[in-house]
Short mmCIF file of C-alpha atoms and ligand atoms in Angstrom, two decimals:
data_model
loop_
_atom_site.label_atom_id
_atom_site.label_comp_id
_atom_site.label_asym_id
_atom_site.label_seq_id
_atom_site.Cartn_x
_atom_site.Cartn_y
_atom_site.Cartn_z
CA MET A 3 -23.54 -34.46 26.48
CA SER A 4 -20.45 -35.57 28.37
CA LEU A 5 -17.13 -37.13 27.62
CA VAL A 6 -14.77 -39.07 29.86
CA VAL A 7 -11.42 -37.35 29.70
CA ASP A 8 -8.40 -37.01 31.93
CA THR A 9 -7.63 -33.38 31.09
CA PRO A 10 -9.24 -30.81 33.40
CA GLY A 11 -11.67 -28.61 31.52
CA ALA A 12 -11.59 -30.72 28.35
CA ALA A 13 -15.09 -32.06 29.03
CA VAL A 14 -16.49 -28.83 27.59
CA LEU A 15 -14.81 -29.41 24.24
CA PRO A 16 -17.60 -31.42 22.59
CA GLU A 17 -20.01 -28.65 23.52
CA ILE A 18 -17.76 -26.07 21.87
CA ALA A 19 -17.21 -28.31 18.84
CA ALA A 20 -20.95 -28.60 18.43
CA THR A 21 -21.66 -24.87 18.65
CA ARG A 22 -18.61 -23.09 17.16
CA HIS A 23 -18.82 -22.33 13.49
CA VAL A 24 -17.54 -19.82 10.97
CA GLU A 25 -20.18 -17.29 10.01
CA PRO A 26 -21.21 -17.56 6.36
CA PRO A 27 -19.93 -14.73 4.11
CA SER A 28 -21.97 -11.54 4.51
CA GLY A 29 -21.85 -10.89 0.78
CA GLU A 30 -20.05 -7.62 1.47
CA ARG A 31 -16.78 -8.97 0.02
CA GLU A 32 -17.40 -11.57 -2.64
CA PRO A 33 -14.59 -14.19 -2.56
CA LEU A 34 -12.20 -13.58 -5.45
CA LYS A 35 -9.00 -15.21 -6.54
CA VAL A 36 -6.23 -13.94 -8.76
CA SER A 37 -2.82 -15.12 -9.87
CA ILE A 38 -0.31 -12.65 -8.45
CA TYR A 39 1.89 -13.21 -11.52
CA GLU A 40 -0.93 -12.50 -13.98
CA ARG A 41 -2.14 -9.49 -12.01
CA MET A 42 1.28 -7.90 -11.64
CA SER A 43 2.15 -8.39 -15.31
CA LYS A 44 -0.44 -5.67 -16.03
CA SER A 45 -0.03 -3.42 -12.98
CA ASN A 46 0.57 0.31 -13.31
CA ALA A 47 2.24 1.12 -9.99
CA GLN A 48 4.01 -0.36 -6.99
CA LEU A 49 1.85 -1.25 -4.00
CA MET A 50 -1.19 -1.89 -6.17
CA PRO A 51 -4.09 -3.45 -4.23
CA ILE A 52 -4.80 -6.70 -6.09
CA PHE A 53 -8.39 -7.03 -4.82
CA PRO A 54 -11.05 -4.29 -4.80
CA TYR A 55 -11.49 -4.40 -1.00
CA ASP A 56 -9.89 -1.83 1.26
CA GLU A 57 -12.50 -1.09 3.92
CA ALA A 58 -12.15 -1.43 7.70
CA GLY A 59 -11.21 -4.98 8.70
CA ALA A 60 -10.17 -5.99 5.16
CA MET A 61 -6.87 -7.72 4.43
CA VAL A 62 -5.30 -5.74 1.57
CA PRO A 63 -2.58 -7.54 -0.38
CA CYS A 64 -0.73 -5.07 -2.61
CA GLY A 65 1.62 -6.16 -5.37
CA ALA A 66 4.91 -4.66 -6.50
CA VAL A 67 7.20 -5.54 -9.42
CA LEU A 68 10.68 -4.13 -9.02
CA TYR A 69 13.37 -4.64 -11.65
CA GLY A 70 16.78 -3.35 -12.51
CA GLY A 71 18.14 -1.66 -15.62
CA ALA A 72 20.65 0.97 -16.68
CA ASP A 73 18.06 3.75 -16.42
CA ARG A 74 16.14 2.39 -13.42
CA THR A 75 16.01 4.37 -10.19
CA HIS A 76 13.90 3.75 -7.08
CA PRO A 77 14.47 6.68 -4.72
CA HIS A 78 14.71 5.64 -1.08
CA PHE A 79 12.19 6.77 1.53
CA PHE A 80 10.84 5.68 4.89
CA HIS A 81 7.28 4.54 5.56
CA TRP A 82 5.55 4.55 8.93
CA ASN A 83 2.23 2.73 9.29
CA THR A 84 0.08 2.15 12.38
CA VAL A 85 -1.16 -1.15 10.87
CA SER A 86 1.10 -4.19 10.38
CA GLU A 87 2.57 -5.09 7.00
CA LEU A 88 3.69 -8.53 5.84
CA LEU A 89 5.89 -8.91 2.78
CA VAL A 90 5.96 -12.10 0.69
CA ALA A 91 8.49 -12.56 -2.12
CA TRP A 92 6.80 -14.50 -4.94
CA GLY A 93 10.00 -14.53 -6.98
CA SER A 94 13.28 -12.62 -7.02
CA ASN A 95 16.73 -12.55 -8.56
CA GLU A 96 19.73 -10.87 -6.91
CA ALA A 97 17.43 -9.18 -4.41
CA MET A 98 17.67 -8.70 -0.64
CA ILE A 99 14.61 -10.94 -0.26
CA ALA A 100 14.86 -14.55 -1.48
CA SER A 101 12.09 -16.22 -3.51
CA GLY A 102 9.48 -17.63 -1.15
CA SER A 103 10.56 -15.60 1.88
CA LEU A 104 8.33 -13.73 4.29
CA MET A 105 9.16 -10.55 6.18
CA ALA A 106 7.15 -8.74 8.84
CA THR A 107 8.13 -5.08 8.60
CA GLN A 108 8.67 -2.75 11.55
CA PRO A 109 6.10 0.06 11.88
CA PHE A 110 8.84 2.47 10.63
CA HIS A 111 10.81 0.94 7.75
CA GLY A 112 12.98 1.98 4.85
CA VAL A 113 11.75 1.31 1.31
CA ASN A 114 13.85 0.91 -1.82
CA SER A 115 13.95 -1.50 -4.77
CA PHE A 116 15.14 -4.45 -2.58
CA LEU A 117 17.59 -5.17 -5.45
CA ARG A 118 21.30 -5.61 -4.76
CA ASP A 119 22.06 -3.47 -7.85
CA GLU A 120 19.11 -1.65 -9.38
CA LYS A 121 21.26 -0.68 -12.42
CA LYS A 122 21.78 -4.34 -13.38
CA GLU A 123 19.56 -5.88 -16.08
CA GLY A 124 17.87 -9.11 -15.04
CA THR A 125 17.53 -8.32 -11.33
CA PHE A 126 13.97 -8.34 -10.04
CA ALA A 127 11.60 -8.87 -7.14
CA LEU A 128 7.89 -9.60 -7.41
CA VAL A 129 6.34 -9.17 -3.96
CA THR A 130 3.13 -8.53 -2.09
CA ILE A 131 2.83 -6.34 0.97
CA THR A 132 -0.33 -7.10 2.91
CA GLN A 133 -1.87 -4.83 5.51
CA ARG A 134 -5.01 -5.31 7.56
CA GLN A 135 -7.18 -2.21 7.65
CA SER A 136 -8.08 -1.06 11.15
CA SER A 137 -11.66 -1.32 12.38
CA GLU A 138 -10.84 1.15 15.15
CA ALA A 139 -10.03 4.85 14.98
CA GLY A 140 -6.45 6.03 14.56
CA GLN A 141 -5.02 4.46 11.38
CA ARG A 142 -2.26 6.80 10.16
CA GLU A 143 0.75 6.74 7.87
CA ALA A 144 3.81 8.89 7.29
CA LEU A 145 6.43 9.13 4.57
CA THR A 146 9.85 10.49 5.45
CA ALA A 147 12.76 11.70 3.34
CA LYS A 148 16.28 12.12 4.67
CA CYS A 149 19.02 14.40 3.36
CA GLU A 150 21.39 12.54 0.99
CA SER A 151 24.34 14.29 2.65
CA CYS A 152 23.75 14.72 6.41
CA LYS A 153 21.03 11.99 6.73
CA LYS A 154 18.78 14.21 8.83
CA ASP A 155 15.03 14.38 8.13
CA ILE A 156 14.15 16.92 5.48
CA LEU A 157 10.46 15.95 5.34
CA ARG A 158 8.02 13.90 7.37
CA PHE A 159 4.56 13.90 5.78
CA GLU A 160 2.05 12.31 8.16
CA TYR A 161 -1.62 11.87 7.35
CA GLU A 162 -4.81 10.11 8.43
CA SER A 163 -5.47 6.93 6.47
CA ALA A 164 -8.56 5.63 8.28
CA PRO A 165 -10.26 3.18 5.91
CA HIS A 166 -13.85 3.34 4.74
CA GLY A 167 -16.06 2.05 7.55
CA ALA A 168 -13.64 3.01 10.37
CA PRO A 169 -15.16 5.41 12.93
CA ASP A 170 -12.76 8.22 11.90
CA PHE A 171 -12.97 7.69 8.09
CA GLU A 172 -12.92 11.08 6.38
CA ALA A 173 -14.12 10.76 2.81
CA ALA A 174 -12.10 13.76 1.72
CA ALA A 175 -8.85 12.89 3.54
CA TYR A 176 -7.20 11.02 0.67
CA THR A 177 -9.92 10.46 -1.91
CA GLU A 178 -12.70 12.60 -3.37
CA ALA A 179 -15.86 12.46 -1.26
CA ASP A 180 -17.96 11.15 -4.17
CA ASP A 181 -15.42 8.62 -5.46
CA VAL A 182 -17.06 5.28 -6.21
CA PHE A 183 -13.60 3.72 -6.69
CA ARG A 184 -11.51 4.97 -3.76
CA GLN A 185 -7.87 6.01 -3.91
CA PHE A 186 -5.55 3.80 -1.86
CA SER A 187 -4.20 5.94 0.99
CA THR A 188 -0.53 5.06 0.48
CA GLN A 189 -0.64 5.97 -3.23
CA TRP A 190 -2.29 9.30 -2.48
CA GLY A 191 0.22 9.92 0.32
CA GLY A 192 3.10 9.06 -2.01
CA VAL A 193 2.05 11.67 -4.56
CA GLU A 194 1.64 14.38 -1.91
CA PHE A 195 4.96 13.36 -0.30
CA VAL A 196 6.83 13.70 -3.61
CA ARG A 197 5.19 17.05 -4.37
CA GLN A 198 6.46 18.43 -1.05
CA ARG A 199 9.80 16.58 -1.24
CA ASN A 200 10.64 18.17 -4.60
CA SER A 201 9.84 21.74 -3.56
CA ASP A 202 12.94 23.93 -3.20
CA ALA A 203 12.07 24.62 0.44
CA VAL A 204 12.40 20.90 1.30
CA ARG A 205 14.95 19.78 -1.29
CA ILE A 206 17.63 22.19 -0.08
CA CYS A 207 18.53 20.79 3.34
CA GLU A 208 17.88 23.20 6.19
CA HIS A 209 20.49 21.43 8.31
CA CYS A 210 23.50 21.36 5.96
CA GLY A 211 22.46 23.27 2.83
CA HIS A 212 22.90 20.24 0.53
CA GLU A 213 20.82 20.43 -2.64
CA ASN A 214 19.12 16.99 -2.73
CA SER A 215 18.37 15.46 -6.12
CA VAL A 216 14.82 15.43 -7.46
CA PHE A 217 12.80 12.42 -6.23
CA GLU A 218 11.93 10.46 -9.39
CA MET A 219 8.49 8.87 -9.00
CA SER A 220 8.34 6.98 -12.32
CA ALA A 221 9.48 3.56 -10.98
CA TRP A 222 7.05 3.85 -8.05
CA GLY A 223 4.21 4.96 -10.33
CA TRP A 224 1.96 6.36 -7.60
CA ASP A 225 0.94 9.35 -9.74
CA ARG A 226 -0.18 6.97 -12.52
CA MET A 227 -2.42 5.03 -10.17
CA VAL A 228 -3.90 8.15 -8.56
CA SER A 229 -4.56 9.75 -11.97
CA GLN A 230 -6.04 6.57 -13.47
CA THR A 231 -8.28 6.12 -10.40
CA SER A 232 -9.54 9.72 -10.84
CA VAL A 233 -10.18 9.07 -14.54
CA ALA A 234 -12.01 5.80 -13.77
CA ASN A 235 -14.31 7.67 -11.39
CA ALA A 236 -14.90 10.45 -13.93
CA ALA A 237 -15.60 7.89 -16.69
CA TYR A 238 -18.14 6.09 -14.50
CA GLN A 239 -19.90 9.39 -13.70
CA SER A 240 -19.81 10.37 -17.37
CA LEU A 241 -21.61 7.20 -18.48
CA LYS A 242 -24.08 7.54 -15.61
CA ALA A 243 -24.87 11.12 -16.66
CA SER A 244 -25.31 10.06 -20.30
CA ALA A 245 -27.58 7.21 -19.30
CA GLU A 246 -29.73 9.55 -17.21
CA GLU A 247 -29.98 12.02 -20.10
CA VAL A 248 -30.89 9.35 -22.65
CA LEU A 249 -33.17 7.26 -20.46
CA GLY A 250 -34.63 10.20 -18.52
ZN1 ZN B 6 21.54 17.80 5.00
#
């Protein structure tokens, strides 16, 4: 097959067009679609994966619903991730990120509510943060807290977050080895980070002696998601055990 063209090298194009194709789905990740608005109206934590796929090579969109109010507080922290993150704002009001905007985060980035005034009723941001899980070894994350007074680091909690299927995946690193429904590494890391952050040894700054306030996790909700994921696994095992007993 040949084609008369005046661009050097372009004669090979028909050949490529005839042979290049997208591989059919392997069946490993069944195509799913959700409405981000519907899904986030029932979410239990920030950075909730909206699809059940988190293995090596998977794109993992995670939703967050942030909103202001007199009693709302979203303690600030820093996140470091070896994989890229892309934020999309699906709707916001009086937030640092306008509705419809996109933001590619730096590997080390500050995290807060993104609201101009988190104490103001009616302010909100509904966003997704999407990361692509590494297929190679070396995926890691860290969460850092700085002293409210002198701004120096009081804690940097770094951990391995290699996804299932990556060469360095460790089943017990951030999820239980026999979990059927895996913990999401950032949620697990968040809970461990807050546990260490709120210990007296970390909270009282070693640089300036300032007694930092307790890190309130309720608006982030990581402990809820980690606990509910543990319960979901236990419930699944419980039914399986009952079925085996009854059915033999
Ligand atoms: Zn300090």
